[in-house]
Coordinates of C-alpha atoms and ligand atoms in Angstrom, one line a residue:
X1 CA 24.0 0.0 14.2
X2 CA 20.8 0.0 16.1
X3 CA 20.6 -1.3 19.7
X4 CA 17.1 -2.0 19.5
X5 CA 14.9 -4.1 17.2
X6 CA 11.6 -2.9 15.7
X7 CA 9.2 -6.0 15.9
X8 CA 5.7 -6.3 14.1
X9 CA 4.0 -7.2 16.9
X10 CA 0.5 -7.3 15.6
X11 CA -1.4 -6.7 12.0
X12 CA -4.9 -5.6 11.1
X13 CA -6.8 -4.8 8.3
X14 CA -10.3 -3.5 7.1
X15 CA -12.2 -3.7 4.0
X16 CA -15.4 -2.3 2.7
X17 CA -18.0 -4.8 2.4
X18 CA -19.4 -3.6 -0.8
X19 CA -17.8 -5.5 -4.0
X20 CA -17.1 -3.8 -7.5
X21 CA -16.9 -7.1 -10.0
X22 CA -15.5 -6.9 -13.4
X23 CA -19.2 -7.5 -14.7
X24 CA -20.6 -4.4 -12.3
X25 CA -17.4 -2.3 -14.1
X26 CA -18.5 -3.7 -17.9
X27 CA -22.0 -1.9 -17.5
X28 CA -20.3 1.5 -16.8
X29 CA -17.6 1.7 -19.0
X30 CA -16.4 0.0 -22.6
X31 CA -14.6 -3.3 -20.8
X32 CA -15.2 -6.9 -20.1
X33 CA -14.1 -9.3 -17.5
X34 CA -12.2 -11.6 -19.7
X35 CA -10.2 -7.8 -20.6
X36 CA -9.9 -6.9 -16.9
X37 CA -8.7 -10.1 -15.9
X38 CA -6.3 -11.3 -18.8
X39 CA -4.6 -7.8 -18.3
X40 CA -4.5 -7.3 -14.2
X41 CA -5.8 -10.2 -12.3
X42 CA -8.5 -8.2 -10.7
X43 CA -11.8 -10.2 -10.7
X44 CA -13.2 -7.6 -8.0
X45 CA -12.3 -4.6 -5.3
X46 CA -14.2 -3.1 -2.4
X47 CA -15.7 0.5 -2.5
X48 CA -16.5 2.3 0.7
X49 CA -19.7 3.0 1.4
X50 CA -21.3 6.5 2.4
X51 CA -19.9 7.0 5.7
X52 CA -17.0 4.6 5.5
X53 CA -13.7 6.8 4.9
X54 CA -9.8 6.3 4.8
X55 CA -10.2 7.2 8.8
X56 CA -13.0 4.8 9.4
X57 CA -11.3 2.1 7.7
X58 CA -8.0 3.0 9.3
X59 CA -9.1 3.0 12.7
X60 CA -10.9 -0.6 12.2
X61 CA -7.7 -1.8 11.4
X62 CA -6.0 -0.4 13.7
X63 CA -7.7 -1.6 16.5
X64 CA -7.3 -5.2 15.2
X65 CA -3.9 -4.6 15.1
X66 CA -3.4 -3.3 18.7
X67 CA -5.6 -6.3 19.6
X68 CA -3.4 -8.7 17.9
X69 CA -0.6 -7.0 19.8
X70 CA -2.3 -7.3 23.2
X71 CA -1.9 -3.2 23.6
X72 CA -4.4 -0.6 24.3
X73 CA -4.4 2.9 22.4
X74 CA -3.0 4.3 25.4
X75 CA 0.3 2.2 24.8
X76 CA 0.8 4.0 21.7
X77 CA 3.7 6.7 21.4
X78 CA 3.5 7.6 18.2
X79 CA 1.0 7.0 14.7
X80 CA 2.3 7.4 11.3
X81 CA -0.5 7.0 8.6
X82 CA 0.8 6.3 4.9
X83 CA -2.5 7.7 2.9
X84 CA -2.7 9.6 -0.5
X85 CA -6.9 9.8 -0.2
X86 CA -6.7 11.7 3.3
X87 CA -9.9 12.6 5.8
X88 CA -9.5 16.2 4.5
X89 CA -6.3 18.2 3.5
X90 CA -6.1 19.2 6.8
X91 CA -5.9 17.7 9.3
X92 CA -4.2 14.9 9.0
X93 CA -5.5 11.3 8.7
X94 CA -3.5 10.4 11.6
X95 CA -5.3 12.5 13.7
X96 CA -8.5 11.7 13.5
X97 CA -7.5 8.5 14.2
X98 CA -5.7 8.9 17.2
X99 CA -9.0 11.3 18.2
X100 CA -11.2 8.1 17.4
X101 CA -8.5 5.8 19.6
X102 CA -9.2 8.0 22.5
X103 CA -6.0 10.0 22.5
X104 CA -5.7 13.5 23.1
X105 CA -1.3 13.6 23.0
X106 CA -0.4 10.9 20.9
X107 CA 2.0 12.5 18.0
X108 CA 0.1 11.2 14.8
X109 CA 0.7 12.4 11.2
X110 CA 0.3 11.3 7.7
X111 CA 3.3 10.4 5.1
X112 CA 2.4 10.9 1.7
X113 CA 4.4 8.4 -0.8
X114 CA 1.3 7.4 -2.8
X115 CA 1.1 3.5 -3.6
X116 CA 4.7 3.4 -1.7
X117 CA 3.5 5.2 1.5
X118 CA 3.2 2.4 4.2
X119 CA 6.6 1.4 3.4
X120 CA 8.0 5.1 3.8
X121 CA 5.5 5.1 7.2
X122 CA 6.8 1.9 8.5
X123 CA 10.6 3.1 7.7
X124 CA 9.7 6.2 9.2
X125 CA 8.0 4.1 12.3
X126 CA 11.3 1.3 12.7
X127 CA 13.7 4.3 12.8
X128 CA 12.1 5.5 15.8
X129 CA 11.3 2.0 17.5
X130 CA 15.5 1.4 16.6
X131 CA 16.8 4.6 18.2
X132 CA 15.1 3.9 21.6
X133 CA 13.2 7.1 21.2
X134 CA 9.6 5.4 21.1
X135 CA 8.1 1.7 22.3
X136 CA 5.1 1.1 20.4
X137 CA 4.4 2.6 17.2
X138 CA 1.0 2.3 15.0
X139 CA 1.8 2.4 11.2
X140 CA -0.8 2.5 8.8
X141 CA -1.7 2.3 5.0
X142 CA -5.3 3.2 4.4
X143 CA -7.2 4.7 1.1
X144 CA -10.3 5.2 -0.1
X145 CA -9.3 5.4 -3.7
X146 CA -12.6 5.1 -5.0
X147 CA -13.3 9.0 -4.0
X148 CA -10.6 9.7 -6.7
X149 CA -11.5 7.3 -9.2
X150 CA -13.7 8.7 -12.7
X151 CA -15.5 5.9 -13.4
X152 CA -15.8 7.0 -16.8
X153 CA -12.1 6.6 -17.7
X154 CA -12.0 2.6 -18.5
X155 CA -7.8 3.1 -18.1
X156 CA -7.9 3.7 -14.2
X157 CA -11.3 2.7 -12.9
X158 CA -10.9 -1.1 -13.2
X159 CA -7.7 -0.9 -10.9
X160 CA -8.3 0.5 -7.4
X161 CA -10.1 -0.2 -4.6
X162 CA -10.3 0.7 -0.9
X163 CA -8.8 -0.4 2.4
X164 CA -6.7 -0.5 5.8
X165 CA -3.9 -2.0 6.7
X166 CA -1.8 -1.7 10.0
X167 CA 1.1 -3.0 11.9
X168 CA 2.1 -2.1 15.4
X169 CA 5.9 -1.9 15.8
X170 CA 7.5 -2.7 19.3
X171 CA 10.8 -2.1 20.6
X172 CA 12.9 -5.4 21.7
X173 CA 16.6 -5.7 22.5
X174 CA 17.4 -8.0 19.2
X175 CA 18.4 -5.2 16.5
X176 CA 18.5 -8.4 13.6
X177 CA 14.7 -8.8 14.7
X178 CA 11.7 -7.1 13.1
X179 CA 12.4 -4.2 10.7
X180 CA 15.9 -4.8 9.2
X181 CA 16.4 -3.0 6.1
X182 CA 14.8 -0.6 4.0
X183 CA 15.7 1.7 1.0
X184 CA 13.5 4.7 0.0
X185 CA 13.3 6.6 -3.4
X186 CA 11.4 9.2 -5.4
X187 CA 11.6 10.9 -8.9
X188 CA 9.3 13.8 -9.4
X189 CA 10.1 13.8 -12.7
X190 CA 7.9 11.2 -13.4
X191 CA 5.0 12.9 -11.6
X192 CA 3.1 13.3 -15.1
X193 CA 2.7 9.5 -15.3
X194 CA 0.6 9.4 -12.2
X195 CA -1.3 12.3 -10.4
X196 CA -4.4 13.4 -9.1
X197 CA -4.7 17.6 -10.3
X198 CA -6.2 19.2 -7.4
X199 CA -4.5 21.4 -4.9
X200 CA -2.3 24.8 -4.5
X201 CA -1.5 24.2 -8.5
X202 CA -4.9 23.4 -9.7
X203 CA -7.4 24.8 -6.8
X204 CA -10.9 23.3 -6.9
X205 CA -13.5 25.4 -9.5
X206 CA -16.3 25.0 -11.2
X207 CA -14.5 24.4 -14.7
X208 CA -12.1 21.8 -13.0
X209 CA -15.2 19.9 -12.1
X210 CA -16.8 20.3 -15.8
X211 CA -13.4 19.0 -17.4
X212 CA -13.1 16.2 -14.3
X213 CA -10.0 17.0 -13.1
X214 CA -10.5 16.5 -9.7
X215 CA -9.9 12.8 -10.8
X216 CA -6.7 10.7 -10.2
X217 CA -4.7 10.7 -13.9
X218 CA -2.5 7.5 -15.1
X219 CA -0.5 6.8 -18.1
X220 CA -0.9 3.0 -17.5
X221 CA 1.2 1.9 -19.9
X222 CA 4.6 4.0 -18.9
X223 CA 3.8 3.0 -15.0
X224 CA 4.0 -0.8 -16.3
X225 CA 7.2 -0.6 -17.6
X226 CA 8.6 1.6 -14.6
X227 CA 7.1 -0.8 -12.0
X228 CA 8.2 -3.9 -13.2
X229 CA 12.2 -2.3 -13.6
X230 CA 11.5 -0.9 -10.1
X231 CA 10.1 -4.3 -8.7
X232 CA 13.1 -6.1 -9.8
X233 CA 15.7 -3.8 -8.5
X234 CA 14.3 -3.5 -4.7
X235 CA 14.3 -7.3 -4.7
X236 CA 17.2 -7.3 -5.9
X237 CA 18.4 -4.7 -3.3
X238 CA 16.9 -6.1 -0.3
X239 CA 18.7 -9.6 -1.0
X240 CA 22.1 -8.0 -1.7
X241 CA 22.0 -5.6 1.1
X242 CA 20.7 -8.2 3.8
X243 CA 23.1 -11.0 2.3
X244 CA 20.4 -13.0 1.6
X245 CA 19.6 -16.1 -1.2
X246 CA 16.1 -17.0 -2.3
X247 CA 15.7 -20.0 0.0
X248 CA 16.4 -17.7 3.1
X249 CA 13.5 -15.7 2.0
X250 CA 10.1 -16.8 3.0
X251 CA 7.8 -14.6 1.6
X252 CA 7.7 -11.6 -1.0
X253 CA 5.0 -9.3 -0.4
X254 CA 4.3 -6.8 -3.2
X255 CA 2.4 -3.7 -3.6
X256 CA -0.6 -5.5 -5.4
X257 CA -0.5 -3.6 -8.5
X258 CA -1.0 -6.0 -11.7
X259 CA -0.8 -9.8 -11.2
X260 CA 1.4 -9.5 -14.3
X261 CA 3.7 -6.8 -13.3
X262 CA 4.2 -9.3 -10.8
X263 CA 4.6 -12.1 -12.8
X264 CA 6.6 -10.9 -15.1
X265 CA 9.4 -9.4 -12.6
X266 CA 9.5 -12.1 -10.2
X267 CA 10.2 -14.5 -13.7
X268 CA 12.8 -12.1 -14.2
X269 CA 14.4 -12.6 -11.0
X270 CA 13.6 -16.2 -11.2
X271 CA 12.4 -16.5 -7.7
X272 CA 9.4 -19.4 -6.8
X273 CA 6.0 -18.0 -7.1
X274 CA 4.9 -19.6 -4.4
X275 CA 6.6 -17.5 -2.2
X276 CA 4.8 -14.3 -3.3
X277 CA 1.7 -13.5 -1.8
X278 CA -0.8 -11.9 -3.9
X279 CA -4.5 -10.9 -3.2
X280 CA -5.3 -8.9 -5.8
X281 CA -7.8 -10.8 -7.9
X282 CA -10.3 -9.8 -4.4
X283 CA -9.3 -6.4 -3.9
X284 CA -7.6 -4.6 -6.6
X285 CA -4.9 -2.0 -5.9
X286 CA -5.5 -0.6 -2.4
X287 CA -2.4 2.0 -2.9
X288 CA -0.6 2.2 0.4
X289 CA -3.1 -0.3 2.0
X290 CA -2.2 -3.0 -0.4
X291 CA 1.0 -4.2 1.5
X292 CA -0.2 -4.3 5.2
X293 CA -3.4 -5.7 4.2
X294 CA -1.8 -8.6 2.3
X295 CA 0.8 -9.2 5.2
X296 CA -2.7 -9.1 7.6
X297 CA -4.2 -12.2 5.3
X298 CA -1.1 -13.9 5.4
X299 CA -0.5 -13.6 9.1
X300 CA -4.0 -14.5 10.0
X301 CA -3.8 -17.5 7.6
X302 CA -1.0 -19.2 9.2
X303 CA 1.4 -18.5 6.2
X304 CA 4.0 -16.8 8.3
X305 CA 6.0 -18.1 11.2
X306 CA 8.6 -17.1 13.7
X307 CA 11.7 -16.8 12.3
X308 CA 10.8 -15.9 9.1
X309 CA 12.5 -13.4 6.7
X310 CA 9.8 -11.3 4.5
X311 CA 10.5 -8.9 1.7
X312 CA 8.1 -6.3 1.3
X313 CA 8.3 -3.9 -2.7
X314 CA 5.9 -1.0 -3.3
X315 CA 6.0 1.9 -6.1
X316 CA 3.9 4.5 -7.3
X317 CA 3.2 8.1 -7.9
X318 CA 5.9 10.3 -7.4
X319 CA 7.2 8.7 -8.6
X320 CA 8.1 6.7 -5.2
X321 CA 9.4 3.0 -4.7
X322 CA 10.9 1.4 -1.5
X323 CA 11.6 -2.4 0.0
X324 CA 11.9 -3.6 3.2
X325 CA 13.3 -6.6 4.9
X326 CA 11.7 -7.9 8.1
X327 CA 12.5 -10.9 10.3
X328 CA 9.4 -12.0 12.2
Ligands
COA1 N1 -11.5 -2.4 -21.1 C1 -10.7 -2.9 -22.3 N2 -10.0 -2.5 -23.2 C2 -9.2 -1.2 -22.3 C3 -9.1 -1.1 -21.4 C4 -10.2 -1.6 -20.3 N3 -10.6 -1.5 -18.9 N4 -8.4 -0.2 -20.9 C5 -7.3 0.4 -22.0 N5 -8.0 -0.7 -23.0 C6 -7.3 -0.8 -24.6 C7 -6.6 0.3 -25.0 O1 -7.7 1.4 -24.8 C8 -5.9 -0.1 -25.3 O2 -6.7 0.2 -27.2 P1 -5.8 0.3 -28.4 O3 -4.9 -0.3 -28.7 O4 -6.8 0.4 -29.4 O5 -5.1 1.9 -28.2 C9 -5.9 -1.5 -25.6 O6 -6.9 -1.5 -24.2 C10 -4.2 -1.7 -24.8 O7 -4.0 -1.0 -23.7 P2 -2.6 -0.7 -22.9 O8 -2.8 0.6 -22.0 O9 -1.8 -0.8 -23.8 O10 -2.8 -2.0 -22.0 P3 -1.8 -2.4 -21.0 O11 -1.6 -4.2 -21.2 O12 -0.7 -1.6 -20.5 O13 -3.1 -2.5 -19.8 C11 -3.1 -1.4 -17.7 C12 -3.1 -1.7 -19.1 C13 -3.7 0.0 -16.9 C14 -3.7 -2.5 -16.7 C15 -1.4 -1.8 -17.1 O14 -0.9 -0.9 -18.2 C16 -1.2 -1.3 -15.8 O15 -1.6 -2.1 -14.8 N6 -0.4 -0.4 -15.6 C17 -0.1 0.0 -14.4 C18 -1.5 0.6 -13.8 C19 -0.9 2.1 -12.6 O16 -0.6 2.7 -13.0 N7 -1.0 1.4 -11.5 C20 -0.8 2.4 -10.6 C21 0.8 2.5 -10.3 S1 0.9 1.7 -8.0

């Protein structure tokens, strides 16, 4: 039992202005708007311009989250950044964002759990706050997935977009407020379903680039089945562990993976669809950024009020999957 709570004191998000529509993609690969809309629910996604990076998008989201929390960067005790598209292999993207916030002695590091990355980062941040070790922790999910996307592969390029979301977790005296529950999972046996080759196992070479192995690879059909099953399990787990019934849950914010995956899982659970926040049509799958962008949009649209109970769920490469329950 924790002495402290970790409330969400502020949220922020950032999206590149450049839009890539389904019709734009139809000029690049053999696809069309009808196929993409029916199979995924996505109409367009945002793509980072030259000079726009995981770090710059994260910085913008961080500044908005700090402003919403009425804090300045120096109030931060820790920065935890979820990403699979870091500024560089190293230093961490968290270090770049800390530097650009004007900080030079605030711990910052990255958490890599693919599309579950924000929920892993949130879990880490919440433990620091709830234990009493830190007062204000910035948690981000920020990505430029377009930089890993093969725009000749219609099976993957239609799915992803760029963006960033951030929250400030803040210590409070009520342990039943803010982040109250989370579970994290990983199974590397599913690593072949969704991966991006460059690294120690596949150092970058001319041959690799000729074979387009610098880009992410997806077995969409396998991931689809995995996502539907885990989605249901994660929601059920959150409700059982927190003793919640559907009427006590104000909103589910899922990873924006595919409208059909979301519909299928929610229908099986018998949960009212109007309580599920979906913005996939505008941004596609932004990996670790999808949950915090959706949270920020719901907050700014006035759809979340004091006392609301939210469930977050996400799943992705690893395989990884995670949930969290937050009382606002
Ligand atoms: N446009 C037109 N046709 C396409 C296409 C595209 N962009 N992509 C695939 N197709 C074709 C396939 O080649 C296949 O043709 P075939 O039957 O002649 O072989 C057909 O459409 C059906 O392909 P399938 O892969 O079974 O489609 P699907 O209904 O599973 O939808 C995804 C494909 C990728 C949209 C879906 O599987 C998905 O969303 N998976 C999860 C995505 C993911 O991994 N996200 C990241 C994890 S968080």
